[in-house]
Amino acid sequence: MVNGLNIVKVKLKIDSITEDKLKIKDEDLNYIFMFKRNKRTVSFVVGIRGRAIPYKFPLKTINRNILVRCLEKVDDEGIRNNIDSFADQLMEFYEAWEERLEDLELTLEIQKDFEKGPVARVRTSTGEIAILESDGYTIPLHSGLIRLGRRTFAVIETTYALIRKAIQTRKGGIAEIETVAPLMIIAEYSNGELKNIRAEDPEVGVLRIFDRIPVKIEKRSKAASSIPTLLDSETLVKLLNGEINAPDYREVFNEIIEGLKRFVSFEWDVRLYSVVASYILFTYFYDFFTTAPRLFFLGPYGSGKTRAMLTVTYMSRHGFVVLDPSEASSYRSIEAYGPTLGVDESALNDKLLKIIAAGYKKGLRVPRIEASRDSFILTLFDTYSPVVLSFTEIPKEILIQRTIVINMFKTSDPNPERRDPEPHDFEDLRRKIYLLRILKANEFIEAMDRVRGEIKDRFMGREYEVWYPLLVAAYLGGEEHYKNVYEYAEEDLKRRKTSLYSEERLVLAAIKQLLGDKDSTTFTASQLQQYIVGILVNEEGYTENQAKRIWSPTKIGMVLRRIGLRKRSSRTDKGPRYIYEITSGQFLDLAERYGYSEEDEEDQERETCSNRSNCSNLSEKVSGESDEGSDGRGQLELMRKTDTHTPEKVTTVTTVTTKTDQAQVPMKMGVLDAILEVVRRRGRATLMQILVDVQ
């Protein structure tokens, strides 16, 4: 207190600066001061929050005493009580105007030095063209991995922050502005060791990795705001100052599982905690892989699938829940943020489905036509990103082969507050995983090499693409979690071979009958059709006409070519015909690849007999217990106690079929009773047969 007045320290800062105008404001945005140069005078302007008309003082010269006299005329208690402080700071900024302007001009000039210059010029009929040097290294704005060797690489992570930067105005002046803009963190590793961490403004256009390797930044889609799941500014500053250390992978992995347990229950199969935690960790390193599998929560209403989707999305790197997607916003959001997309069935449309399907493989671009003033421009968008979905229906064929399906069941709510998660619930956990990405990327790459060697002979093709990323993440989580994910992956592999290769397995069964004990055989598609029709009539309940209509020689030829058998032309009296040849060795390889074995077929036949009696008992149990509690625990306990796998097989479309009568199930039955009745009548049933009979 001085002379009975409150003296409050007000801190001012430069808002923008050009040759003709200097704009200054206080941190609380209550006051704006401006010096504006005219031809013969300098205008000193004072703006006050809540006052429509600013104070304007035309001055021939500027000094501290003049500023004090001007401020004394301003009708504001805050200014009058702090005139000396305001005058001192304003005078300091005014005297440093020229020096500060020169600094900003130098900053812009240095930035231009980083831009790629032409290495050659070519004359054309329209003028001279400059050819720019390019060595092929390009990364998207949101992040990237630049591998210069097996153990020499750079990891780039982008976040958005409120920054102050110098820009060039339209009139050629220099202005300093505050804006939300991307900022890149670059971690450079040499010979497997972290050597340097630094920050870079993407506006430079080209990064210099190890101060020599140019990497072009694709910044076609840039966000104007941040999302809450990005790396926070506080951690960024500590990283750059060397004030923070990386946590341990195993400790973080267990924290991920604890975070899951706060909101999601997998009590019917606790291995799912390891599987889903592996997926979350994978999202922070998804750009290290060439494929990004999708995680799909499948279950009835009230089973917790949407909450599971939200939980995983908010725990993941750049988690972003899609609420009301349009085609254009989806393309640009993925390009700008490189997010882990969370998609509920209410938000999915056909266009977004195609984008999600295209984003499974790294490097694939989706074309899009955009209109300009007088023409159309073809633009290629990168949609590569992890995706988490929640649905009540089985995913379409376009997604099923790229997806890890988690079946959800009704259980008690694990969250005591009975609420869905929010991004801030996992802020500390995300910070730790970002630190692993930046500070311990070398350990992740080493794990990739080790796991690749262990699973390359067990998982092949699409199964390898889907499970390899999760197995690497689980490996870093510890032996127990790696075992859980590996076992679950093997079971999923068996289910996939049954559900995804049903046509191939049927063709192989027919070839087995045709091949018999011979070392090799030749056949035509029409000859193989006879064996396929026989199997469908005798074992599947088809009529002969139905089987022939569905399995024409043309379709059989397509499947034969799909499994790798090539046709050759042979001349006969009736003209040319196309024949296929297969050896017993080739057949065994194909049987292994597509999950066909005679033992499985015999086991299924034996299961048919037992299921005809067991399903009846099971149906009675379900009708007596299905009403136990609204949370479905009675249903869950029943599934645990029974030996049948009907619920799982129906949900994942992995059953096989046998003969049946054509009687339909009465619609007055409950859905579960109806399904079980179909299975009881048939012994076994595919999902399509169940849907037809129930309807």
XYZ file of C-alpha atoms in Angstrom:
695
model
C 0.000 0.000 0.000
C 1.518 3.380 -1.102
C -0.305 6.652 -0.270
C -3.459 4.637 0.384
C -3.475 3.180 -3.172
C -3.108 -0.469 -4.232
C 0.005 -0.916 -6.407
C -0.363 -3.969 -8.674
C 2.491 -5.153 -10.867
C 1.165 -5.412 -14.449
C 3.330 -7.269 -16.935
C 3.154 -6.194 -20.580
C 4.289 -8.049 -23.711
C 4.520 -7.401 -27.437
C 1.534 -8.716 -29.389
C 2.664 -7.782 -32.913
C 5.324 -5.645 -34.517
C 5.818 -4.118 -37.988
C 7.753 -1.164 -39.365
C 4.769 1.139 -38.800
C 2.976 -0.356 -35.822
C 3.909 -1.722 -32.382
C 1.086 -3.439 -30.484
C 1.432 -4.245 -26.761
C -0.969 -5.938 -24.337
C -1.054 -7.125 -20.736
C -1.152 -10.832 -19.779
C -4.771 -10.592 -18.554
C -5.907 -8.921 -21.799
C -7.428 -5.932 -19.970
C -5.391 -3.311 -21.866
C -4.029 -2.874 -25.388
C -1.468 -0.158 -26.184
C -0.378 0.793 -29.691
C 2.283 3.041 -31.198
C 1.535 3.895 -34.823
C 3.964 5.866 -36.989
C 2.483 8.433 -39.323
C 4.331 10.758 -41.720
C 5.168 13.435 -39.124
C 3.725 12.148 -35.865
C 3.362 9.054 -33.727
C -0.075 8.051 -32.459
C -0.236 6.546 -28.969
C -3.463 4.541 -28.516
C -4.838 3.037 -25.286
C -7.640 0.478 -25.428
C -9.465 -0.751 -22.314
C -11.618 -3.869 -22.011
C -15.289 -2.870 -21.852
C -14.734 0.577 -23.366
C -15.830 0.864 -26.986
C -13.770 3.933 -27.952
C -9.998 3.891 -27.295
C -7.936 6.877 -26.142
C -5.810 8.339 -28.965
C -2.910 10.787 -28.454
C -1.139 12.305 -31.530
C 2.463 13.019 -30.449
C 5.427 14.655 -32.166
C 7.925 12.865 -29.931
C 7.939 10.080 -27.351
C 9.588 10.021 -23.934
C 8.668 8.739 -20.485
C 7.250 12.017 -19.174
C 4.972 12.386 -22.206
C 3.696 8.815 -21.711
C 2.953 9.555 -18.049
C 0.940 12.677 -18.968
C -1.025 10.670 -21.545
C -1.783 7.866 -19.084
C -2.957 10.396 -16.462
C -5.733 11.411 -18.884
C -7.028 7.823 -19.125
C -10.088 7.260 -16.951
C -9.154 3.880 -15.496
C -8.279 3.119 -11.900
C -5.946 0.247 -12.790
C -3.824 2.492 -15.036
C -3.840 5.468 -12.647
C -2.697 3.244 -9.773
C 0.146 1.781 -11.870
C 1.214 4.691 -14.096
C 4.936 4.329 -13.356
C 4.956 0.605 -14.131
C 3.029 1.076 -17.393
C 5.195 4.017 -18.472
C 8.477 2.196 -17.784
C 7.481 -0.913 -19.723
C 5.951 0.981 -22.645
C 9.044 3.150 -22.975
C 11.283 0.086 -22.896
C 9.345 -1.544 -25.731
C 9.281 1.672 -27.756
C 13.054 2.202 -27.487
C 13.691 -1.439 -28.500
C 11.275 -1.212 -31.439
C 13.919 -1.002 -34.170
C 16.173 -3.604 -32.548
C 13.284 -6.044 -32.060
C 12.130 -5.563 -35.657
C 15.625 -6.361 -36.921
C 15.697 -9.563 -34.832
C 12.421 -10.739 -36.342
C 13.655 -10.021 -39.866
C 16.765 -12.094 -39.192
C 14.593 -14.932 -37.878
C 12.586 -15.049 -41.096
C 15.751 -14.876 -43.185
C 17.276 -17.835 -41.297
C 14.071 -19.850 -41.769
C 14.325 -19.310 -45.520
C 17.840 -20.782 -45.474
C 16.326 -24.112 -44.473
C 14.092 -24.222 -47.517
C 15.251 -26.561 -50.260
C 16.995 -24.718 -53.064
C 17.037 -25.729 -56.716
C 19.839 -28.008 -57.913
C 19.034 -27.562 -61.584
C 17.055 -25.262 -63.857
C 15.341 -26.306 -67.080
C 14.060 -24.000 -69.797
C 10.619 -24.804 -71.243
C 8.284 -23.019 -73.629
C 6.582 -21.381 -70.637
C 9.748 -20.272 -68.910
C 12.415 -21.567 -66.567
C 11.659 -24.407 -64.112
C 13.716 -25.046 -60.972
C 14.203 -28.733 -60.107
C 14.485 -29.291 -56.373
C 16.671 -31.961 -54.818
C 14.756 -34.932 -53.389
C 16.105 -38.062 -51.752
C 12.707 -39.616 -51.073
C 12.401 -38.967 -47.334
C 8.947 -37.579 -46.515
C 6.885 -37.603 -43.329
C 3.351 -36.441 -42.552
C 2.898 -33.408 -40.346
C 1.583 -35.413 -37.387
C 4.587 -37.743 -36.807
C 6.946 -40.212 -38.416
C 9.825 -42.669 -38.226
C 12.855 -42.078 -40.458
C 15.034 -45.199 -40.639
C 18.512 -44.628 -42.016
C 19.694 -48.069 -40.935
C 18.702 -50.929 -38.663
C 19.795 -49.038 -35.545
C 20.047 -45.481 -36.847
C 16.781 -43.623 -37.045
C 14.815 -40.578 -35.952
C 11.424 -40.528 -34.217
C 9.245 -37.474 -34.797
C 6.249 -36.666 -32.577
C 4.029 -33.639 -33.174
C 1.885 -31.795 -30.674
C -0.067 -28.548 -30.845
C 0.697 -25.640 -28.520
C 0.043 -21.944 -28.086
C 3.182 -20.319 -29.500
C 4.481 -16.863 -30.410
C 6.124 -16.586 -33.797
C 7.212 -14.036 -36.398
C 5.311 -13.813 -39.680
C 5.582 -11.665 -42.763
C 2.522 -9.522 -43.448
C 0.905 -8.935 -46.833
C 2.481 -5.489 -46.985
C 5.943 -6.940 -46.476
C 6.236 -6.031 -42.813
C 7.104 -8.300 -39.888
C 4.544 -9.190 -37.220
C 4.806 -11.275 -34.085
C 1.637 -13.247 -33.337
C 0.319 -15.815 -30.884
C -1.414 -18.834 -32.389
C -2.108 -22.537 -31.884
C 0.334 -24.320 -34.149
C 2.071 -27.691 -34.531
C 5.466 -28.258 -32.967
C 7.669 -31.238 -33.802
C 9.863 -33.108 -31.321
C 12.709 -34.978 -32.999
C 14.596 -37.763 -31.211
C 17.691 -38.914 -33.098
C 19.143 -42.382 -32.459
C 22.546 -43.539 -33.682
C 23.750 -47.129 -33.321
C 20.735 -47.870 -31.121
C 21.389 -45.027 -28.641
C 19.521 -41.762 -28.158
C 21.862 -38.932 -29.195
C 19.763 -35.789 -29.379
C 16.291 -34.350 -28.715
C 15.190 -31.057 -30.209
C 12.090 -29.147 -31.316
C 11.347 -27.802 -34.780
C 8.704 -25.585 -36.350
C 7.069 -27.484 -39.266
C 6.900 -24.196 -41.186
C 10.544 -24.726 -42.173
C 9.186 -27.259 -44.663
C 12.257 -29.505 -44.511
C 13.764 -31.152 -41.439
C 17.482 -31.841 -41.235
C 17.988 -35.200 -39.524
C 21.442 -35.400 -37.923
C 21.954 -31.903 -39.396
C 22.414 -33.331 -42.878
C 19.567 -35.616 -44.095
C 16.704 -33.540 -45.582
C 13.191 -34.772 -44.814
C 10.235 -33.013 -46.413
C 7.180 -32.353 -44.209
C 3.774 -32.932 -45.803
C 1.593 -30.226 -44.262
C -1.369 -30.110 -46.605
C -3.840 -30.627 -43.716
C -3.021 -28.632 -40.592
C -5.278 -28.359 -37.559
C -6.268 -24.991 -36.117
C -6.788 -26.413 -32.622
C -5.400 -29.105 -30.377
C -7.042 -32.282 -29.060
C -6.717 -33.344 -25.394
C -4.918 -36.614 -26.108
C -1.788 -35.010 -27.609
C 1.504 -34.656 -25.741
C 1.108 -31.794 -23.273
C 3.291 -28.668 -23.377
C 4.643 -29.132 -19.852
C 6.111 -32.527 -20.722
C 7.459 -31.101 -23.975
C 9.410 -28.417 -22.128
C 10.810 -30.911 -19.611
C 11.876 -33.185 -22.467
C 13.778 -30.424 -24.208
C 15.422 -29.335 -20.946
C 16.445 -32.888 -20.046
C 14.402 -32.757 -16.838
C 12.442 -35.983 -17.307
C 13.330 -39.668 -17.650
C 11.549 -42.471 -19.466
C 9.538 -44.978 -17.396
C 9.806 -48.773 -17.626
C 7.782 -50.582 -20.306
C 6.519 -53.265 -17.912
C 5.384 -50.761 -15.299
C 3.530 -48.710 -17.881
C 1.933 -51.830 -19.381
C 0.525 -52.780 -15.980
C -0.754 -49.214 -15.550
C -2.576 -49.548 -18.868
C -4.306 -52.683 -17.580
C -5.274 -50.943 -14.343
C -6.723 -48.089 -16.395
C -8.769 -50.576 -18.414
C -10.106 -52.253 -15.279
C -11.449 -48.905 -14.022
C -13.996 -48.805 -16.838
C -14.109 -52.164 -18.679
C -14.717 -55.746 -17.507
C -13.326 -58.803 -19.309
C -14.161 -61.243 -16.522
C -15.084 -64.021 -18.974
C -11.509 -64.034 -20.357
C -8.863 -62.088 -18.413
C -6.391 -62.548 -21.277
C -8.289 -59.779 -23.058
C -6.736 -57.226 -20.704
C -3.329 -58.166 -22.130
C -4.663 -58.113 -25.701
C -6.316 -54.695 -25.423
C -3.403 -53.194 -23.442
C -1.078 -54.365 -26.228
C -3.237 -52.584 -28.774
C -3.102 -49.346 -26.783
C 0.696 -49.479 -26.535
C 0.921 -50.328 -30.240
C -0.933 -47.111 -31.227
C 2.016 -45.036 -29.953
C 4.310 -46.893 -32.371
C 1.888 -47.610 -35.221
C 4.057 -45.706 -37.709
C 6.840 -48.251 -37.016
C 4.729 -50.899 -38.821
C 3.359 -51.281 -42.327
C -0.147 -52.270 -41.166
C -2.503 -50.992 -38.469
C -5.012 -53.665 -37.376
C -8.453 -52.535 -36.258
C -9.850 -53.345 -32.810
C -13.539 -54.264 -32.875
C -15.768 -54.526 -29.790
C -18.798 -56.637 -30.681
C -21.767 -57.173 -28.389
C -25.429 -56.520 -27.646
C -26.780 -53.273 -26.267
C -25.685 -52.724 -22.678
C -22.635 -54.992 -22.936
C -20.147 -52.130 -22.461
C -18.781 -52.104 -26.010
C -19.081 -48.332 -26.470
C -17.408 -47.659 -23.132
C -14.620 -50.061 -24.102
C -14.169 -48.148 -27.371
C -14.014 -44.815 -25.535
C -11.585 -46.165 -22.941
C -9.166 -47.527 -25.523
C -9.427 -44.408 -27.704
C -8.718 -41.979 -24.852
C -5.772 -44.082 -23.657
C -4.276 -44.284 -27.154
C -1.975 -41.955 -29.035
C -3.815 -38.926 -30.472
C -7.149 -40.549 -29.512
C -10.017 -38.930 -31.407
C -13.669 -40.045 -31.199
C -15.609 -39.573 -34.443
C -19.061 -38.152 -33.657
C -20.483 -36.717 -36.894
C -18.150 -37.549 -39.755
C -18.195 -36.200 -43.271
C -15.959 -37.540 -46.001
C -13.838 -34.381 -46.259
C -13.425 -33.881 -42.500
C -12.420 -37.522 -42.026
C -9.670 -37.316 -44.643
C -8.267 -34.104 -43.267
C -8.547 -35.081 -39.593
C -6.497 -38.223 -40.217
C -3.886 -36.287 -42.192
C -3.652 -33.505 -39.617
C -3.582 -35.514 -36.373
C -2.612 -39.066 -37.353
C -5.159 -40.133 -34.728
C -6.370 -43.347 -33.193
C -9.959 -43.121 -34.411
C -12.788 -44.212 -32.124
C -15.926 -45.036 -34.111
C -19.327 -46.077 -32.778
C -21.841 -47.723 -35.095
C -24.063 -44.630 -34.899
C -21.314 -42.587 -36.593
C -20.306 -45.064 -39.309
C -21.408 -44.508 -42.870
C -20.336 -46.178 -46.106
C -17.826 -43.463 -47.001
C -16.147 -43.581 -43.588
C -16.102 -47.382 -43.817
C -14.101 -47.177 -47.046
C -11.663 -44.711 -45.463
C -11.173 -47.031 -42.484
C -10.594 -50.008 -44.762
C -8.089 -48.074 -46.889
C -6.162 -46.879 -43.827
C -5.121 -50.398 -42.848
C -1.914 -50.404 -44.895
C 0.813 -47.797 -44.701
C 1.544 -45.886 -47.878
C -1.817 -46.446 -49.576
C -3.382 -43.174 -50.692
C -7.056 -42.438 -51.242
C -7.787 -40.200 -54.257
C -10.206 -37.321 -53.865
C -11.325 -34.756 -56.435
C -11.475 -31.176 -55.170
C -12.873 -28.266 -57.146
C -10.848 -25.116 -57.709
C -11.930 -21.919 -59.461
C -11.764 -23.202 -63.022
C -10.736 -26.853 -62.780
C -10.689 -29.982 -60.648
C -7.658 -31.133 -58.668
C -6.864 -34.747 -57.836
C -5.546 -35.012 -54.274
C -4.155 -38.177 -52.660
C -4.817 -38.488 -48.916
C -2.926 -40.653 -46.453
C -5.499 -42.388 -44.206
C -3.153 -44.794 -42.390
C -4.135 -44.903 -38.699
C -5.315 -47.267 -35.927
C -9.096 -47.592 -35.528
C -11.244 -48.783 -32.599
C -14.878 -49.667 -33.340
C -17.935 -50.701 -31.313
C -20.877 -52.472 -32.983
C -23.787 -54.780 -32.314
C -23.297 -56.549 -35.647
C -20.449 -58.533 -37.124
C -18.122 -56.312 -39.201
C -18.464 -56.349 -42.943
C -16.134 -58.485 -45.021
C -14.152 -55.361 -45.959
C -13.104 -55.071 -42.292
C -13.229 -58.563 -40.798
C -9.888 -59.709 -42.221
C -8.147 -56.594 -40.877
C -9.760 -56.708 -37.454
C -9.244 -58.187 -33.995
C -12.750 -58.930 -32.720
C -13.467 -58.750 -28.977
C -16.821 -60.259 -28.010
C -18.494 -58.285 -25.218
C -21.048 -59.633 -22.713
C -23.246 -58.001 -20.111
C -21.531 -57.891 -16.716
C -21.584 -55.680 -13.641
C -20.236 -52.136 -14.098
C -16.592 -51.994 -12.884
C -16.662 -48.215 -12.450
C -18.002 -47.120 -9.034
C -19.158 -43.788 -10.495
C -21.141 -45.548 -13.256
C -19.735 -43.206 -15.898
C -17.883 -43.323 -19.201
C -14.223 -42.273 -19.314
C -13.012 -38.831 -20.339
C -9.634 -37.840 -21.830
C -8.356 -36.339 -18.566
C -8.759 -39.711 -16.793
C -5.642 -40.991 -18.584
C -3.552 -37.828 -18.897
C -0.688 -39.086 -16.745
C -0.680 -42.499 -18.436
C -0.554 -40.997 -21.942
C 2.346 -38.785 -20.871
C 4.349 -41.859 -19.825
C 3.694 -43.706 -23.086
C 4.691 -40.646 -25.120
C 7.961 -40.655 -23.174
C 8.477 -44.313 -24.137
C 7.934 -43.435 -27.802
C 10.456 -40.595 -27.717
C 13.067 -41.793 -25.202
C 12.932 -45.609 -25.585
C 12.087 -46.173 -29.238
C 15.301 -48.216 -29.527
C 13.910 -50.858 -27.135
C 10.715 -51.086 -29.181
C 12.630 -51.632 -32.428
C 14.766 -54.324 -30.753
C 11.562 -56.058 -29.629
C 10.250 -55.919 -33.213
C 13.312 -57.840 -34.414
C 13.036 -60.487 -31.692
C 9.307 -61.133 -32.062
C 9.570 -61.254 -35.859
C 12.046 -64.119 -35.558
C 9.818 -66.016 -33.135
C 6.524 -65.871 -35.045
C 7.497 -65.708 -38.722
C 6.944 -69.464 -39.230
C 3.711 -69.604 -37.189
C 1.826 -66.551 -38.464
C 1.679 -65.794 -42.169
C 0.003 -63.318 -44.482
C -2.904 -61.356 -43.057
C -2.694 -63.114 -39.655
C 0.905 -61.921 -39.317
C -0.070 -58.370 -40.236
C -2.856 -58.324 -37.652
C -1.048 -59.902 -34.691
C 2.613 -58.964 -35.123
C 2.206 -55.367 -33.802
C 0.326 -56.541 -30.694
C 2.795 -59.325 -29.969
C 5.659 -56.806 -30.043
C 3.823 -54.595 -27.539
C 2.995 -57.598 -25.336
C 6.630 -58.719 -25.423
C 7.639 -55.429 -23.834
C 4.869 -55.839 -21.249
C 6.400 -59.013 -19.859
C 6.330 -62.791 -20.243
C 2.836 -63.288 -18.801
C 1.232 -60.773 -21.157
C 3.152 -62.093 -24.156
C 1.903 -65.609 -23.365
C -1.692 -64.364 -23.038
C -1.635 -62.529 -26.365
C 0.173 -65.375 -28.161
C -2.387 -67.958 -26.971
C -5.291 -65.711 -27.904
C -3.735 -65.035 -31.315
C -3.376 -68.762 -32.007
C -7.026 -69.333 -31.119
C -7.996 -66.433 -33.361
C -5.900 -67.937 -36.145
C -7.908 -71.170 -35.939
C -11.200 -69.261 -35.953
C -10.112 -67.214 -38.949
C -9.187 -70.273 -40.954
C -12.613 -71.723 -40.225
C -14.671 -68.607 -40.882
C -12.685 -66.808 -43.584
C -11.659 -69.799 -45.698
C -14.908 -71.777 -45.788
C -14.955 -71.842 -49.618
C -11.300 -72.856 -49.820
C -11.840 -75.611 -47.235
C -14.798 -77.012 -49.156
C -12.771 -77.123 -52.382
C -9.879 -78.813 -50.546
C -12.272 -81.422 -49.111
C -13.431 -82.215 -52.653
C -9.833 -82.364 -53.919
C -8.965 -84.758 -51.074
C -11.699 -87.127 -52.177
C -10.555 -86.859 -55.791
C -6.852 -87.253 -54.924
C -7.296 -90.221 -52.608
C -3.988 -92.042 -52.027
C -2.442 -90.957 -55.327
C 0.729 -88.851 -55.473
C -0.882 -86.457 -57.953
C -3.986 -85.991 -60.044
C -5.423 -83.808 -62.789
C -8.998 -82.601 -63.033
C -11.284 -79.989 -64.534
C -13.562 -77.617 -62.665
C -16.575 -79.574 -63.895
C -15.157 -82.849 -62.535
C -14.460 -81.231 -59.151
C -18.009 -79.858 -59.138
C -19.375 -83.410 -58.817
C -17.440 -83.952 -55.573
C -18.457 -80.544 -54.154
C -22.121 -81.184 -54.948
C -21.867 -84.594 -53.247
C -20.478 -83.016 -50.058
C -23.154 -80.319 -49.977
C -25.992 -82.772 -50.590
C -24.822 -85.452 -48.161
C -23.449 -83.260 -45.374
C -25.019 -79.807 -45.699
C -28.627 -80.593 -46.607
C -28.599 -78.897 -50.030
C -30.556 -80.220 -52.971
C -28.500 -81.125 -56.032
C -29.868 -78.207 -58.052
C -29.115 -75.750 -55.228
C -25.541 -76.988 -54.927
C -24.916 -76.803 -58.685
C -26.418 -73.334 -58.927
C -24.201 -71.982 -56.119
C -21.038 -73.872 -57.090
C -20.754 -73.473 -60.838
C -17.560 -74.510 -62.668
C -16.765 -70.801 -63.112
C -16.857 -70.182 -59.359
C -14.831 -73.323 -58.682
C -12.194 -72.114 -61.142
C -12.001 -68.779 -59.342
C -11.418 -70.482 -55.976
C -8.795 -72.816 -57.477
C -6.872 -69.852 -58.859
C -7.262 -68.051 -55.533
C -5.492 -70.850 -53.668
C -2.681 -70.851 -56.211
C -3.564 -73.618 -58.698
C -3.014 -72.626 -62.304
C -4.972 -74.048 -65.209
C -3.451 -75.238 -68.451
C -5.089 -75.907 -71.807
C -5.494 -79.471 -73.120
C -6.903 -80.391 -76.566
C -9.632 -83.012 -76.861
C -11.931 -84.268 -79.622
C -14.546 -81.812 -78.438
C -12.115 -78.893 -78.384
C -9.804 -77.323 -75.766
C -10.448 -77.797 -72.090
C -8.716 -76.422 -69.022
C -7.291 -78.812 -66.460
C -5.653 -78.369 -63.065
C -2.913 -80.505 -61.563
C -2.049 -80.993 -57.898
C 0.407 -83.209 -56.033
C -0.027 -84.666 -52.564
C 2.709 -82.323 -51.306
C 0.935 -79.272 -52.716
C -2.299 -80.434 -51.120
C -0.705 -80.735 -47.668
C 0.725 -77.210 -47.977
C -2.670 -75.804 -48.976
C -4.423 -77.713 -46.187
C -2.030 -76.195 -43.646
C -2.437 -72.707 -45.086
C -6.231 -72.751 -45.092
C -6.835 -74.753 -41.917
C -8.204 -77.947 -43.481
C -7.609 -81.322 -41.832
C -9.419 -84.634 -41.949
C -9.095 -84.950 -38.181
C -11.066 -81.731 -37.709
C -13.798 -83.016 -40.005
C -14.026 -86.274 -38.040
C -14.135 -84.364 -34.754
C -16.950 -82.232 -36.101
C -18.906 -85.320 -37.083
C -18.521 -86.691 -33.558
C -19.580 -83.315 -32.134
C -22.736 -83.488 -34.243
C -23.937 -86.550 -32.407
C -23.261 -85.138 -28.953
C -24.674 -81.714 -29.813
C -28.011 -83.215 -30.846
C -28.569 -84.320 -27.242
C -26.598 -81.636 -25.368
C -28.235 -78.697 -27.098
C -31.652 -79.795 -25.883
C -30.430 -79.824 -22.277
C -28.684 -76.508 -22.781
C -31.855 -74.933 -24.112
C -33.750 -76.012 -21.000
C -31.030 -74.522 -18.773
C -31.066 -71.218 -20.646
C -34.834 -70.814 -20.566
C -34.703 -71.383 -16.803
C -31.794 -69.022 -16.173
C -31.942 -66.352 -18.891
C -34.036 -64.009 -16.730
C -31.512 -63.858 -13.882
C -30.695 -60.184 -13.366
C -30.624 -57.344 -15.823
C -26.838 -57.389 -16.041
C -26.783 -60.799 -17.741
C -24.656 -62.550 -15.102
C -26.841 -65.652 -15.279
C -26.114 -65.910 -18.993
C -22.386 -65.430 -18.355
C -22.252 -68.117 -15.656
C -24.120 -70.521 -17.923
C -21.578 -69.956 -20.691
C -18.778 -70.706 -18.251
C -20.311 -73.957 -17.004
C -21.398 -75.525 -20.280
C -19.018 -77.412 -22.552
C -20.641 -76.184 -25.744
C -19.065 -73.308 -27.688
C -22.253 -72.280 -29.445
C -22.394 -68.621 -28.227
C -18.803 -67.998 -29.260
C -19.235 -69.659 -32.617
C -22.414 -67.846 -33.419
C -20.866 -64.487 -32.514
C -17.676 -64.953 -34.489
C -19.141 -66.811 -37.471
C -16.877 -69.806 -37.013
C -19.227 -72.798 -37.055
C -19.554 -75.628 -39.546
C -22.757 -77.175 -40.872
C -24.515 -80.506 -41.283
C -27.851 -81.882 -42.552
C -31.110 -80.449 -41.239
C -34.813 -80.504 -41.773
C -36.500 -77.441 -43.163
C -38.798 -76.734 -40.194
C -38.595 -73.172 -39.046
C -38.339 -71.958 -35.476
C -41.448 -70.282 -34.009
C -40.942 -66.527 -33.669
C -42.497 -66.464 -30.196
C -39.287 -67.981 -28.808
C -36.559 -65.753 -27.335
C -33.548 -65.031 -29.563
C -31.175 -67.253 -27.583
C -33.769 -70.053 -27.390
C -34.373 -69.748 -31.126
C -30.665 -70.054 -31.903
C -30.292 -73.060 -29.639
C -33.347 -74.708 -31.180
C -31.843 -74.323 -34.654
C -28.604 -75.865 -33.427
C -30.524 -78.680 -31.715
C -32.424 -79.492 -34.903
C -29.350 -79.346 -37.128
C -26.659 -80.586 -34.782
C -24.517 -77.670 -36.005
C -25.335 -74.528 -37.974
C -23.738 -71.604 -39.770
C -24.830 -68.085 -38.951
C -26.632 -67.838 -42.298
C -28.647 -71.004 -41.578
C -29.569 -69.666 -38.150
C -30.712 -66.324 -39.612
C -32.804 -68.053 -42.282
C -34.466 -70.459 -39.830
C -35.098 -67.863 -37.128
C -36.736 -65.541 -39.624
